[in-house]
Amino acid sequence: MDRYCFTLDLKEDKKLIETYKQYHRSVWPEVKDSLKDVGVINLEIYLLENRLFMIMEVDDDFTFEQKRKADLANSKVQEWEKLMWNFQQALPWSKAGEKWVMMDQIFEL
C-alpha cells in the first residue's frame, strides 16, 4: 500500500469554507465509489484556516493515470470537481490546471 499527501487552498471566505465542509460531510456516493473503484483504500482531508491537507492510501494496483481516466469518464465526478472548484484556489506554485499538489515527505519516525 502506498500513501500520498497533497495540499490545496480554499478561497479565504468563512462562508464558502463552511459550505465546503458541509459538502464533505456527505460526499456524493458516486464520488466515493469512483475513488474505491480505482484502488483508493482510505482518503482523509484536514483543514487549517483555508489550507487543506489530503492523505490518500492506495492499493498496489493504483495509478494516477488510471484515476485520471476514470475521473474524466465519470460525469458525476466531473460535476463534483466543477462544484468544488467554486471553493478551491490553486496554490501559487501549482501548474496550470492543477488543483491538489503532491507534497514531498521529509521525515518519518
Coordinates of N, CA and C in Angstrom, one line a residue:
M1 N 0.8 -1.2 0.0 CA 0.0 0.0 0.0 C 0.9 1.2 0.0
D2 N 0.5 2.2 -0.8 CA 1.2 3.5 -0.9 C 0.4 4.6 -0.3
R3 N 1.1 5.6 0.2 CA 0.4 6.8 0.7 C 0.9 8.0 0.0
Y4 N 0.0 8.9 -0.3 CA 0.3 10.2 -1.0 C -0.3 11.3 -0.2
C5 N 0.4 12.4 -0.1 CA -0.1 13.6 0.6 C -0.2 14.8 -0.3
F6 N -1.3 15.5 -0.2 CA -1.5 16.6 -1.1 C -1.9 17.8 -0.3
T7 N -1.8 19.0 -0.9 CA -2.3 20.2 -0.3 C -3.0 21.1 -1.4
L8 N -3.9 21.9 -0.9 CA -4.6 22.8 -1.7 C -5.2 23.9 -0.8
D9 N -5.5 25.1 -1.3 CA -6.1 26.1 -0.6 C -7.5 26.3 -1.0
L10 N -8.3 26.7 0.0 CA -9.7 27.2 -0.2 C -9.6 28.7 -0.3
K11 N -10.6 29.3 -1.0 CA -10.8 30.7 -1.0 C -11.0 31.2 0.4
E12 N -10.4 32.4 0.7 CA -10.4 32.9 2.1 C -11.8 33.6 2.3
D13 N -12.8 32.8 2.6 CA -14.1 33.3 2.8 C -14.8 32.3 3.8
K14 N -15.1 32.7 5.0 CA -15.6 31.8 6.0 C -16.9 31.1 5.6
K15 N -17.7 31.8 4.9 CA -19.0 31.2 4.5 C -18.7 30.1 3.4
L16 N -17.9 30.4 2.5 CA -17.5 29.4 1.5 C -16.9 28.2 2.1
I17 N -16.0 28.4 3.1 CA -15.3 27.3 3.7 C -16.3 26.4 4.5
E18 N -17.2 27.0 5.2 CA -18.2 26.3 5.9 C -19.1 25.4 4.9
T19 N -19.4 26.0 3.8 CA -20.2 25.3 2.8 C -19.4 24.1 2.2
Y20 N -18.1 24.3 2.0 CA -17.2 23.2 1.5 C -17.2 22.1 2.6
K21 N -17.1 22.4 3.8 CA -17.1 21.4 4.9 C -18.4 20.7 4.9
Q22 N -19.5 21.4 4.7 CA -20.8 20.7 4.6 C -20.9 19.7 3.5
Y23 N -20.4 20.1 2.3 CA -20.4 19.1 1.2 C -19.6 17.9 1.6
H24 N -18.5 18.0 2.3 CA -17.6 16.9 2.6 C -18.2 16.1 3.8
R25 N -19.2 16.5 4.4 CA -19.8 15.7 5.4 C -20.7 14.7 4.8
S26 N -21.1 14.9 3.5 CA -21.9 14.0 2.7 C -21.5 14.0 1.3
V27 N -20.3 13.5 1.1 CA -19.7 13.4 -0.3 C -20.7 12.5 -1.1
W28 N -20.9 12.8 -2.4 CA -21.8 12.1 -3.2 C -21.3 10.6 -3.3
P29 N -22.2 9.7 -3.3 CA -21.8 8.3 -3.3 C -21.1 7.9 -4.6
E30 N -21.4 8.5 -5.7 CA -20.7 8.3 -7.0 C -19.2 8.6 -6.9
V31 N -19.0 9.7 -6.2 CA -17.6 10.2 -6.0 C -16.8 9.2 -5.1
K32 N -17.4 8.7 -4.0 CA -16.8 7.7 -3.2 C -16.6 6.4 -3.9
D33 N -17.6 6.0 -4.7 CA -17.4 4.7 -5.4 C -16.3 4.8 -6.5
S34 N -16.2 6.0 -7.1 CA -15.2 6.2 -8.1 C -13.8 6.0 -7.5
L35 N -13.6 6.6 -6.3 CA -12.3 6.5 -5.6 C -12.0 5.1 -5.3
K36 N -13.0 4.4 -4.7 CA -12.8 3.0 -4.4 C -12.5 2.1 -5.6
D37 N -13.2 2.4 -6.7 CA -13.0 1.6 -7.9 C -11.6 1.6 -8.5
V38 N -10.9 2.7 -8.3 CA -9.5 2.8 -8.8 C -8.5 2.4 -7.8
G39 N -8.9 2.0 -6.6 CA -7.9 1.5 -5.7 C -7.6 2.4 -4.5
V40 N -8.4 3.4 -4.3 CA -8.2 4.2 -3.1 C -8.8 3.5 -1.9
I41 N -7.9 3.2 -0.9 CA -8.4 2.4 0.2 C -8.9 3.4 1.3
N42 N -8.2 4.5 1.5 CA -8.5 5.4 2.5 C -8.2 6.8 2.0
L43 N -9.0 7.8 2.4 CA -8.7 9.2 2.0 C -9.2 10.1 3.1
E44 N -8.3 10.9 3.6 CA -8.7 11.9 4.6 C -8.3 13.3 4.2
I45 N -9.1 14.2 4.5 CA -8.8 15.6 4.3 C -8.9 16.4 5.6
Y46 N -7.9 17.2 5.8 CA -7.8 18.0 7.0 C -7.8 19.5 6.6
L47 N -8.3 20.4 7.5 CA -8.4 21.8 7.2 C -7.8 22.6 8.3
L48 N -7.0 23.6 8.0 CA -6.5 24.6 8.9 C -6.6 26.0 8.2
E49 N -7.5 26.8 8.8 CA -7.9 28.1 8.2 C -8.4 27.8 6.8
N50 N -7.6 28.1 5.7 CA -8.1 27.8 4.3 C -7.1 26.8 3.6
R51 N -6.2 26.2 4.4 CA -5.3 25.2 3.8 C -5.8 23.8 4.0
L52 N -5.9 23.1 2.9 CA -6.3 21.7 3.0 C -5.1 20.8 2.9
F53 N -5.2 19.6 3.6 CA -4.2 18.6 3.5 C -4.9 17.3 3.3
M54 N -4.5 16.5 2.3 CA -5.2 15.3 2.0 C -4.2 14.1 2.1
I55 N -4.6 13.0 2.7 CA -3.8 11.8 2.8 C -4.6 10.8 2.0
M56 N -4.0 10.2 1.0 CA -4.6 9.2 0.2 C -3.8 7.9 0.2
E57 N -4.4 6.8 0.7 CA -3.8 5.5 0.8 C -4.4 4.6 -0.3
V58 N -3.5 4.0 -1.1 CA -4.0 3.3 -2.3 C -3.5 1.8 -2.3
D59 N -4.1 1.0 -3.1 CA -3.7 -0.4 -3.2 C -2.5 -0.5 -4.2
D60 N -2.0 -1.7 -4.3 CA -0.8 -1.9 -5.1 C -1.0 -1.7 -6.6
D61 N -2.3 -1.8 -7.1 CA -2.6 -1.6 -8.5 C -2.9 -0.2 -8.9
F62 N -3.0 0.7 -7.9 CA -3.4 2.1 -8.2 C -2.4 2.8 -9.1
T63 N -2.9 3.6 -10.0 CA -2.0 4.5 -10.8 C -2.8 5.9 -11.0
F64 N -2.1 6.9 -11.0 CA -2.7 8.2 -11.2 C -3.3 8.4 -12.6
E65 N -2.7 7.7 -13.6 CA -3.2 7.7 -14.9 C -4.6 7.0 -15.0
Q66 N -4.7 5.9 -14.3 CA -6.0 5.2 -14.3 C -7.0 6.0 -13.6
K67 N -6.6 6.7 -12.5 CA -7.6 7.5 -11.8 C -8.0 8.7 -12.6
R68 N -7.1 9.3 -13.3 CA -7.4 10.5 -14.2 C -8.4 10.0 -15.3
K69 N -8.2 8.9 -15.9 CA -9.1 8.4 -17.0 C -10.4 8.1 -16.4
A70 N -10.5 7.5 -15.3 CA -11.8 7.1 -14.6 C -12.5 8.4 -14.3
D71 N -11.8 9.4 -13.7 CA -12.5 10.7 -13.4 C -13.1 11.4 -14.6
L72 N -12.3 11.4 -15.7 CA -12.8 12.0 -16.9 C -14.0 11.3 -17.5
A73 N -14.1 10.0 -17.3 CA -15.2 9.3 -17.9 C -16.4 9.3 -17.0
N74 N -16.3 9.8 -15.8 CA -17.5 9.8 -14.8 C -18.1 11.2 -14.7
S75 N -19.3 11.4 -15.2 CA -19.9 12.7 -15.3 C -20.2 13.2 -13.9
K76 N -20.5 12.3 -12.9 CA -20.8 12.8 -11.5 C -19.5 13.3 -10.9
V77 N -18.4 12.7 -11.1 CA -17.1 13.1 -10.6 C -16.7 14.5 -11.2
Q78 N -17.0 14.6 -12.5 CA -16.7 15.9 -13.2 C -17.6 17.0 -12.6
E79 N -18.9 16.7 -12.4 CA -19.8 17.6 -11.8 C -19.3 18.0 -10.4
W80 N -18.9 17.1 -9.6 CA -18.3 17.3 -8.2 C -17.1 18.2 -8.3
E81 N -16.2 17.9 -9.2 CA -14.9 18.7 -9.3 C -15.2 20.1 -9.7
K82 N -16.1 20.3 -10.6 CA -16.5 21.6 -11.0 C -17.1 22.4 -9.9
L83 N -18.0 21.7 -9.1 CA -18.6 22.4 -8.0 C -17.5 22.7 -6.9
M84 N -16.6 21.8 -6.6 CA -15.6 22.1 -5.6 C -14.7 23.2 -6.0
W85 N -14.5 23.4 -7.3 CA -13.6 24.5 -7.8 C -14.1 25.8 -7.4
N86 N -15.4 25.9 -7.1 CA -16.0 27.2 -6.7 C -15.5 27.6 -5.3
F87 N -14.9 26.7 -4.5 CA -14.4 26.9 -3.2 C -12.9 26.9 -3.1
Q88 N -12.3 26.2 -4.1 CA -10.8 26.0 -4.1 C -10.1 27.0 -4.9
Q89 N -8.8 27.2 -4.5 CA -8.0 28.1 -5.4 C -6.6 27.4 -5.5
A90 N -6.1 27.6 -6.7 CA -4.8 27.0 -7.0 C -3.7 27.6 -6.1
L91 N -2.8 26.8 -5.7 CA -1.6 27.3 -5.0 C -0.7 28.1 -5.9
P92 N 0.0 29.1 -5.5 CA 0.8 29.9 -6.4 C 1.8 29.2 -7.2
W93 N 2.3 28.1 -6.7 CA 3.3 27.3 -7.4 C 2.8 26.1 -8.2
S94 N 1.5 26.0 -8.2 CA 0.9 24.8 -9.0 C 1.0 25.1 -10.5
K95 N 1.0 23.9 -11.2 CA 1.0 24.0 -12.7 C -0.4 24.4 -13.1
A96 N -0.5 24.9 -14.4 CA -1.8 25.3 -15.0 C -2.7 24.1 -14.9
G97 N -3.9 24.4 -14.4 CA -5.0 23.3 -14.3 C -4.8 22.4 -13.1
E98 N -3.8 22.5 -12.4 CA -3.5 21.6 -11.2 C -4.2 22.1 -10.0
K99 N -4.9 21.2 -9.3 CA -5.6 21.6 -8.1 C -4.8 21.1 -6.9
W100 N -4.9 19.9 -6.5 CA -4.2 19.3 -5.4 C -2.7 19.1 -5.9
V101 N -1.8 19.5 -5.0 CA -0.4 19.4 -5.3 C 0.2 18.4 -4.3
M102 N 0.9 17.4 -4.9 CA 1.5 16.4 -4.1 C 2.7 16.9 -3.3
M103 N 2.7 16.5 -2.0 CA 3.8 17.0 -1.1 C 4.9 16.0 -1.0
D104 N 6.1 16.4 -0.7 CA 7.2 15.5 -0.5 C 7.3 15.2 0.9
Q105 N 7.5 13.9 1.2 CA 7.8 13.5 2.6 C 9.2 13.9 3.0
I106 N 9.4 14.5 4.1 CA 10.7 14.9 4.5 C 11.1 14.3 5.9
F107 N 10.2 13.6 6.5 CA 10.5 12.9 7.8 C 9.6 11.8 8.0
E108 N 10.1 10.7 8.6 CA 9.2 9.6 9.0 C 9.9 9.0 10.3
L109 N 9.1 8.6 11.3 CA 9.6 8.0 12.5 C 9.2 6.6 12.5

